[in-house]
PDB file of C-alpha atoms in Angstrom:
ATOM      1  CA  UNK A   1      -1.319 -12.470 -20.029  1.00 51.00           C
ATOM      2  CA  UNK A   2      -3.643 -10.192 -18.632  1.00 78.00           C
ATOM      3  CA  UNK A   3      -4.910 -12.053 -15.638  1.00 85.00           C
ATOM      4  CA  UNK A   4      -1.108 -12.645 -14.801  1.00 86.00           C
ATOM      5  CA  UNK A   5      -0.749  -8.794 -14.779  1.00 87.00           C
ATOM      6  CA  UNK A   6      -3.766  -8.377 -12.091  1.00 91.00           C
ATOM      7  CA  UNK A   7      -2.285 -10.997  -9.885  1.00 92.00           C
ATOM      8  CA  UNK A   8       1.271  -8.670 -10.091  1.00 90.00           C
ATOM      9  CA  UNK A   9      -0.726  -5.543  -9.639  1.00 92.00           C
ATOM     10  CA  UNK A  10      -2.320  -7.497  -6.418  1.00 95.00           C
ATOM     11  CA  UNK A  11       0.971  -8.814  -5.298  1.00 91.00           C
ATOM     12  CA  UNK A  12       2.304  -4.635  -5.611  1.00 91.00           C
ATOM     13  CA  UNK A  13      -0.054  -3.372  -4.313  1.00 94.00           C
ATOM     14  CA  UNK A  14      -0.211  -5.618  -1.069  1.00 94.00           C
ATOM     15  CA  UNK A  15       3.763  -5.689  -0.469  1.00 89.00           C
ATOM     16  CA  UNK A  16       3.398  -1.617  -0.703  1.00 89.00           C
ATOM     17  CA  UNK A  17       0.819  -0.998   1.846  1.00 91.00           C
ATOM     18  CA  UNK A  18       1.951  -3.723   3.515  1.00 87.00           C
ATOM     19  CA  UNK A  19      -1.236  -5.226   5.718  1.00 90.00           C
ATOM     20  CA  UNK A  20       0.277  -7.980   7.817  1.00 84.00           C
ATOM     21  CA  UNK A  21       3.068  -5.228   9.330  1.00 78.00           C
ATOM     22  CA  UNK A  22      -0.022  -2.763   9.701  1.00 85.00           C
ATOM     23  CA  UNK A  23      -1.793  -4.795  12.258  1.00 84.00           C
ATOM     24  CA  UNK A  24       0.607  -5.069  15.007  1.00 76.00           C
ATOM     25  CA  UNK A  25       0.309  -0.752  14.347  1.00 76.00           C
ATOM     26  CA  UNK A  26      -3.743  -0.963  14.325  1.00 87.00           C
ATOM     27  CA  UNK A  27      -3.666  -2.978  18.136  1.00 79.00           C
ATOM     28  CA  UNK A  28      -1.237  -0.065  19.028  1.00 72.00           C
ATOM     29  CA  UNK A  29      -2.667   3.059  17.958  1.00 78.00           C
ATOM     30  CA  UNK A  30      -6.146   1.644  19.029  1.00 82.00           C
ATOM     31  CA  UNK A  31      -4.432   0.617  22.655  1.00 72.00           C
ATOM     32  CA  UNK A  32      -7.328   0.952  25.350  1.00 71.00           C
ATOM     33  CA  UNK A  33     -10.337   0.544  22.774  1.00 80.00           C
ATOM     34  CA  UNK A  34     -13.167  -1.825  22.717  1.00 81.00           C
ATOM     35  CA  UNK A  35     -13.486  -4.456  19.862  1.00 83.00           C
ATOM     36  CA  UNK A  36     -16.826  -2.679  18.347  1.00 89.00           C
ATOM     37  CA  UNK A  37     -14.625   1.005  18.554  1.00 89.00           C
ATOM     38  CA  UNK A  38     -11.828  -0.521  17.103  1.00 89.00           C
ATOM     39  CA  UNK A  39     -14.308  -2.213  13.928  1.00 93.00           C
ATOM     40  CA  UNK A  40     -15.288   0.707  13.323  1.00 94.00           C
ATOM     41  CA  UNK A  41     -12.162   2.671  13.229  1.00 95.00           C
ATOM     42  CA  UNK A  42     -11.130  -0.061  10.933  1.00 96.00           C
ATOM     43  CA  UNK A  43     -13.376   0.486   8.173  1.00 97.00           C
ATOM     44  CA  UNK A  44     -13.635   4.137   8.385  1.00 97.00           C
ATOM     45  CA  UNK A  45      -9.811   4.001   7.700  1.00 96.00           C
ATOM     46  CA  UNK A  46     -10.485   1.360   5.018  1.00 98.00           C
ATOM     47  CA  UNK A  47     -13.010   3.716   3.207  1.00 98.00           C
ATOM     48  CA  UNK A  48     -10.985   6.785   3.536  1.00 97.00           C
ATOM     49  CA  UNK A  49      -8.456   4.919   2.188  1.00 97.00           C
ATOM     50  CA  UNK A  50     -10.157   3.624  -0.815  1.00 98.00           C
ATOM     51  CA  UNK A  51     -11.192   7.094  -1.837  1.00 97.00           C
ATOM     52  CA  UNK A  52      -8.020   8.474  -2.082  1.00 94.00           C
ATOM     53  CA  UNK A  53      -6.664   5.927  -3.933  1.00 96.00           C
ATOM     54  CA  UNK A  54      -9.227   6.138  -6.102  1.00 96.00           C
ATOM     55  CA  UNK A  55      -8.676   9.496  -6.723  1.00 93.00           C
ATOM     56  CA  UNK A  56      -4.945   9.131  -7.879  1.00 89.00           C
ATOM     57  CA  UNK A  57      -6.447   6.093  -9.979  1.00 92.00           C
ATOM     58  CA  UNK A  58      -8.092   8.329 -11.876  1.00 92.00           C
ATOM     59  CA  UNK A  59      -6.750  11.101 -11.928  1.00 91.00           C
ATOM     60  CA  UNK A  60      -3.326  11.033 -11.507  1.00 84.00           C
ATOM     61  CA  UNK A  61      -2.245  10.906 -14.757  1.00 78.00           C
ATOM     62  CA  UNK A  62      -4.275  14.040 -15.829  1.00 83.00           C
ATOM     63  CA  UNK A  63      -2.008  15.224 -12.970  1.00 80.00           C
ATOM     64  CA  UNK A  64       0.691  14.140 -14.584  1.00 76.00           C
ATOM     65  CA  UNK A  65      -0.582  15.696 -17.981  1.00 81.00           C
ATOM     66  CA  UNK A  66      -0.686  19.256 -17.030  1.00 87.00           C
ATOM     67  CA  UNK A  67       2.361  19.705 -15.307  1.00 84.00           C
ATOM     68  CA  UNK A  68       4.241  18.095 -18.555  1.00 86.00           C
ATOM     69  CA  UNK A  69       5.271  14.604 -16.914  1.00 80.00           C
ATOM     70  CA  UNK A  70       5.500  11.923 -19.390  1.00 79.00           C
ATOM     71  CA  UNK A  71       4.726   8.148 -18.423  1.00 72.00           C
ATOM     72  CA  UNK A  72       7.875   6.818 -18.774  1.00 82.00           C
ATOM     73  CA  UNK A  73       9.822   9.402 -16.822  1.00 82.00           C
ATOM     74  CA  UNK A  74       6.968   8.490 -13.877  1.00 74.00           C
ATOM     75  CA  UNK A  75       7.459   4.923 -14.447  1.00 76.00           C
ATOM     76  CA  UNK A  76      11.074   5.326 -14.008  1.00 85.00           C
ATOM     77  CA  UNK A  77      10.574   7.926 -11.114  1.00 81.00           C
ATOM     78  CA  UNK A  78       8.234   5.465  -9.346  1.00 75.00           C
ATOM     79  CA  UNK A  79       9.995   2.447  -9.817  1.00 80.00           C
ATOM     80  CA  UNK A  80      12.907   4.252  -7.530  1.00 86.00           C
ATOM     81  CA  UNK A  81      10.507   5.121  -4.940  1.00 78.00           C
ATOM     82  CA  UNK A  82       9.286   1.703  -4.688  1.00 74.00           C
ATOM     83  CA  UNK A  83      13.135   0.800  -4.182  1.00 85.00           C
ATOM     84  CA  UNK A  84      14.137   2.863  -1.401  1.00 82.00           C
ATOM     85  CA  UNK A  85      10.344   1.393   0.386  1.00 73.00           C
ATOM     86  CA  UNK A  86      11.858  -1.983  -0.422  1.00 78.00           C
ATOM     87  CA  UNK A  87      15.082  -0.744   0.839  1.00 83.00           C
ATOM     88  CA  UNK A  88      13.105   0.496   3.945  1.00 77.00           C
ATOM     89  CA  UNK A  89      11.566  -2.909   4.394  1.00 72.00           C
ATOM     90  CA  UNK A  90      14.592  -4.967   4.146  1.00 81.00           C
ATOM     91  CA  UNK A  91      16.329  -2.854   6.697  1.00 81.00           C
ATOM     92  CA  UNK A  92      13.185  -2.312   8.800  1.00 67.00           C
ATOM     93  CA  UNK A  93      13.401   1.642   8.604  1.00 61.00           C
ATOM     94  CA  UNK A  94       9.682   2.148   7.929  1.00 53.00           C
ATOM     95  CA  UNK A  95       8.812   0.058  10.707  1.00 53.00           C
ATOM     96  CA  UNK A  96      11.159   1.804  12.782  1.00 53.00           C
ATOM     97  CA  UNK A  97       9.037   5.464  11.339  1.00 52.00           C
ATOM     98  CA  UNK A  98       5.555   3.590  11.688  1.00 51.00           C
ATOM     99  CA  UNK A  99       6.405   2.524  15.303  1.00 55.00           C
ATOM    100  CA  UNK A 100       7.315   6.065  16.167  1.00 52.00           C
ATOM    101  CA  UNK A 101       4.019   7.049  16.059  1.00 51.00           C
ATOM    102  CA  UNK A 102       2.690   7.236  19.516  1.00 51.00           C
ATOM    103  CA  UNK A 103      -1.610   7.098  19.820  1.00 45.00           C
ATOM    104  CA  UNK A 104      -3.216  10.005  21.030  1.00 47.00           C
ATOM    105  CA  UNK A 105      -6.085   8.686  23.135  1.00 48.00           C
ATOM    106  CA  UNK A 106      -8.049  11.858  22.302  1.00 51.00           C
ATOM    107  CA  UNK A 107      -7.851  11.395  18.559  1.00 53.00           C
ATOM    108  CA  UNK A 108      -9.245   9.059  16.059  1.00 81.00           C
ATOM    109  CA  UNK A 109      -6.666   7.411  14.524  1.00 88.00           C
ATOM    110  CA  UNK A 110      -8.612   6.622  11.086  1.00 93.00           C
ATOM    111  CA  UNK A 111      -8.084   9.194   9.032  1.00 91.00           C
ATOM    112  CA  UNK A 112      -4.365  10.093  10.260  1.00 84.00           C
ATOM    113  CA  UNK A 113      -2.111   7.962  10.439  1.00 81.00           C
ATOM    114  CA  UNK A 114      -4.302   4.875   9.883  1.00 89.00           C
ATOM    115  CA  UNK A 115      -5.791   5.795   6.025  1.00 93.00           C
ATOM    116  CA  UNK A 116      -3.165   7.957   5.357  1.00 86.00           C
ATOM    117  CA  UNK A 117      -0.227   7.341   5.011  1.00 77.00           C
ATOM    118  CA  UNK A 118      -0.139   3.843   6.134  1.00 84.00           C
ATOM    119  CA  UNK A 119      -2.648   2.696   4.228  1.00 92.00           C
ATOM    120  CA  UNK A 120      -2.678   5.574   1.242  1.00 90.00           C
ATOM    121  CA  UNK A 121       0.553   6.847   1.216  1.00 79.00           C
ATOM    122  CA  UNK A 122       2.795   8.284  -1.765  1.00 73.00           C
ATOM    123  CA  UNK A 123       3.865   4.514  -2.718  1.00 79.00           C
ATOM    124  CA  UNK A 124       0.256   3.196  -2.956  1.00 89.00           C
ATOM    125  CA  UNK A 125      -0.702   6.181  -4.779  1.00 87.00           C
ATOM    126  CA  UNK A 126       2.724   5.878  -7.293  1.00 85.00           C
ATOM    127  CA  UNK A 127       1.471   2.351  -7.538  1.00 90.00           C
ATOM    128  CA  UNK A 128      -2.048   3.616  -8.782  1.00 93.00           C
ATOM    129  CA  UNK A 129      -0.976   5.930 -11.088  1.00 90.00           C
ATOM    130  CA  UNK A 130       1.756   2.681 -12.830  1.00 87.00           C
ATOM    131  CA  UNK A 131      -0.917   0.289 -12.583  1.00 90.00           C
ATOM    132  CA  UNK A 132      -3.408   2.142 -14.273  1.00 89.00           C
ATOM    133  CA  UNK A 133      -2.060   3.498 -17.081  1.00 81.00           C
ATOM    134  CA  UNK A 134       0.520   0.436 -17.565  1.00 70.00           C
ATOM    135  CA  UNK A 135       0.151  -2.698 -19.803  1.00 59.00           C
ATOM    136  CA  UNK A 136      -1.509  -4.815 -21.239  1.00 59.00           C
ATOM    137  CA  UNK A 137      -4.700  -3.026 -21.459  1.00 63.00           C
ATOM    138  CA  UNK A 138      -5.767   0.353 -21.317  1.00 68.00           C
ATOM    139  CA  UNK A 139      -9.613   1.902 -21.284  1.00 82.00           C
ATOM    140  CA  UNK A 140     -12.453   1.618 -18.364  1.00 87.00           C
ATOM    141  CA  UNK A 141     -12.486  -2.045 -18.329  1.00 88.00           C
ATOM    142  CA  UNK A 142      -8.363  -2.093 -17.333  1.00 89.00           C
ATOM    143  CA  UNK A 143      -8.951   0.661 -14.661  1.00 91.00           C
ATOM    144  CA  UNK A 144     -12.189  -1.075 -12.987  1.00 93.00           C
ATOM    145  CA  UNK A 145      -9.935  -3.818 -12.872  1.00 93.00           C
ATOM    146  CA  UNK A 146      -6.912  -2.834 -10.898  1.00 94.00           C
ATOM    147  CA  UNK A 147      -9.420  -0.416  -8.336  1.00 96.00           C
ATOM    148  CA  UNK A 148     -11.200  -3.619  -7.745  1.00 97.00           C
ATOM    149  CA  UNK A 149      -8.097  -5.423  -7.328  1.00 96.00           C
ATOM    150  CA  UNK A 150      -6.986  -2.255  -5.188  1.00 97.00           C
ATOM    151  CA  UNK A 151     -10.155  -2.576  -3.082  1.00 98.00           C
ATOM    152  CA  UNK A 152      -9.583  -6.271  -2.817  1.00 97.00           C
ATOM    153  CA  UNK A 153      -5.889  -5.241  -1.124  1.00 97.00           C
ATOM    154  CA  UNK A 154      -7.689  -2.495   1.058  1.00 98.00           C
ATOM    155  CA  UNK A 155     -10.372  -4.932   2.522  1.00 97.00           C
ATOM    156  CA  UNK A 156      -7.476  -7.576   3.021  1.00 96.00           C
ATOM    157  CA  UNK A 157      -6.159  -4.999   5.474  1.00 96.00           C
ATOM    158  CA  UNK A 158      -9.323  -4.640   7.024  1.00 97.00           C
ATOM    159  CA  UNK A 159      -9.278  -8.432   8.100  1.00 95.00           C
ATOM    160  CA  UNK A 160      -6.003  -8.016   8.975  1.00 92.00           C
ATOM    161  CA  UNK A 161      -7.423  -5.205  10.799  1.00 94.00           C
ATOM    162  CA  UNK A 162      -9.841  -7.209  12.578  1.00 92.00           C
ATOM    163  CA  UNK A 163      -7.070  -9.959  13.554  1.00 89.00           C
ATOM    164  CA  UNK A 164      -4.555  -7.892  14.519  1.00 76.00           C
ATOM    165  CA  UNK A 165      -4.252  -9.073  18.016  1.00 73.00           C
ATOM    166  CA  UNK A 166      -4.463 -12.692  17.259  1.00 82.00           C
ATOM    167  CA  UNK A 167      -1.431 -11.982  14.420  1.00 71.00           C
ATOM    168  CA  UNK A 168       0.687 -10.296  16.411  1.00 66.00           C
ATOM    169  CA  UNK A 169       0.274 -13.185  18.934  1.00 75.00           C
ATOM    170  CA  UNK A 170       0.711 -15.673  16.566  1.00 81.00           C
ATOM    171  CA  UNK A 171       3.659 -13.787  14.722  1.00 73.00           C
ATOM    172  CA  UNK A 172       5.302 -12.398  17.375  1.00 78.00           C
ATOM    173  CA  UNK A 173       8.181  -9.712  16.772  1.00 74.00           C
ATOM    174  CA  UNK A 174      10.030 -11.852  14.922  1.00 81.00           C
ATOM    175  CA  UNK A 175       7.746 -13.622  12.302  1.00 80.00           C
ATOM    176  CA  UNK A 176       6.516  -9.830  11.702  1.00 70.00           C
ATOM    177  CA  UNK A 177      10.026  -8.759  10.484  1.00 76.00           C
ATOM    178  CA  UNK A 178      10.720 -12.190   8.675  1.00 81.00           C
ATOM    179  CA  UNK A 179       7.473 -11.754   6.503  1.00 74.00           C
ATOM    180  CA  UNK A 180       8.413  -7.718   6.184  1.00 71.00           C
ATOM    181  CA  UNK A 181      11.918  -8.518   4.486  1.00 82.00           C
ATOM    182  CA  UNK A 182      10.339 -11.001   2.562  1.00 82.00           C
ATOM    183  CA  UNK A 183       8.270  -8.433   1.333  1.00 73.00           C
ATOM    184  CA  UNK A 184      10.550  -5.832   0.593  1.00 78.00           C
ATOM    185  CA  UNK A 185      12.610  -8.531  -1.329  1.00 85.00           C
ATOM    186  CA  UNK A 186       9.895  -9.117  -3.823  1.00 79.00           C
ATOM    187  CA  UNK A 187       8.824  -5.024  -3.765  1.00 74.00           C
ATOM    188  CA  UNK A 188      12.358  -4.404  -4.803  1.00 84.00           C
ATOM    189  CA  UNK A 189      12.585  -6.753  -8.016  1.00 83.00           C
ATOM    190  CA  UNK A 190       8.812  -5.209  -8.914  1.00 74.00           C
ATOM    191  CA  UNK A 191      10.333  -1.755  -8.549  1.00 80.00           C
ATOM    192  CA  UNK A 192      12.891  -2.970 -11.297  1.00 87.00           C
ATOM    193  CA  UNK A 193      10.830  -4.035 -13.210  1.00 81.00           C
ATOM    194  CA  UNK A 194       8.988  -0.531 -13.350  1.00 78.00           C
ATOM    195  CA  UNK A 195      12.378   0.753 -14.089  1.00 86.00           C
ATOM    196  CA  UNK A 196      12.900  -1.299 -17.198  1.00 88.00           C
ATOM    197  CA  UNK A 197       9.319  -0.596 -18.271  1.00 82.00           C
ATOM    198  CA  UNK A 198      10.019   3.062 -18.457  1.00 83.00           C
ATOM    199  CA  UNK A 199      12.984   2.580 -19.674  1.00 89.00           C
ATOM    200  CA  UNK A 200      11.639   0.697 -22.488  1.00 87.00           C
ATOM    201  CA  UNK A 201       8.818   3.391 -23.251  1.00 81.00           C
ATOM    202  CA  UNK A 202      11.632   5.717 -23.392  1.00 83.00           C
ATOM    203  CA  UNK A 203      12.906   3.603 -26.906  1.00 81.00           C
ATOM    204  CA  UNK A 204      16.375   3.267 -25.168  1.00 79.00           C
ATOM    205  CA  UNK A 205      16.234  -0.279 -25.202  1.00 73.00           C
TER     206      UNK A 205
END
């Protein structure tokens, strides 16, 4: 039971911050740079992007807490927001936003947009916030799990990372968006799910 929840929480977290339709972005906002620059761009935006979600990990429901936001409401909250970034992904709108964003050869592209928000943005950190205070298990040992299985997503982006140009080869434009709606198919019946979870902790049904 449990170690089909982690493999969920994996399969979330990876459709939300999406690393196979990131690394067609990382060759473009890196554009110009040399493969050692572009490593290390790579895993400073990795890092930075661990951190944050970290934070919200652990945090986030303390967050929640003092401004009077019950779980179930956030569950229910979350689980739409996760919708309308499946809806994004089935339509290709948040390609169309992530594509938008030119590179500025003068700036470092790690922290902004690369960590966050592509990487860290509000539906990895709504996804923290579920994960870790969701079911079956609650306490340290439940929240090392899903920030190891979080890190385990992060440095899967970081290889995608460092075969961007070979994927996007490979790929091409149209295997990207085929494996991008599939994507956002699954996110969407996840986000459902988190719907009818809060639902449920509500004692509606």
């Amino acid at each position: 039971m449990e170690l089909a929840f982690y493999v969920t929480a994996f399969v979330t977290l990876f459709v939300i911050i999406d690393p196979i339709a990131l690394a067609p972005l990382f060759v473009a906002l890196t554009r110009g740079m040399d493969e050692h620059h572009r490593r290390r761009i790579a895993l400073r935006a990795c890092l930075i992007a661990i951190g944050l979600l970290t934070l919200f990990g652990l945090l986030g429901n303390k967050i929640l807490a003092v401004i009077g936001i019950t779980m179930p409401a956030f569950k229910i909250s979350g689980g739409l927001l996760l919708f309308v970034t499946a809806l994004d992904m089935l339509f290709e709108r948040r390609t169309q936003r992530r594509e938008g964003q030119q590179p500025d050869p003068n700036h470092d592209p790690s922290v902004f947009p690369l960590a966050t928000p592509l990487i860290a943005g509000p539906g990895a950190f709504t996804t923290m916030i579920l994960l870790v205070n969701n079911t079956p298990a609650t306490g340290l040992p439940h929240t090392l799990a899903i920030h190891f299985v979080m890190i385990l997503v992060v440095a899967s982006a970081y290889l995608f990372f460092l075969m961007a140009g070979m994927i996007e080869r490979l790929l091409g434009r149209t295997g990207i968006v085929v494996v991008t709606r599939l994507l956002g198919m699954l996110l969407a019946a996840l986000s459902v799910q988190f719907v009818l979870d809060g639902i449920r902790g509500t004692g509606l049904i």
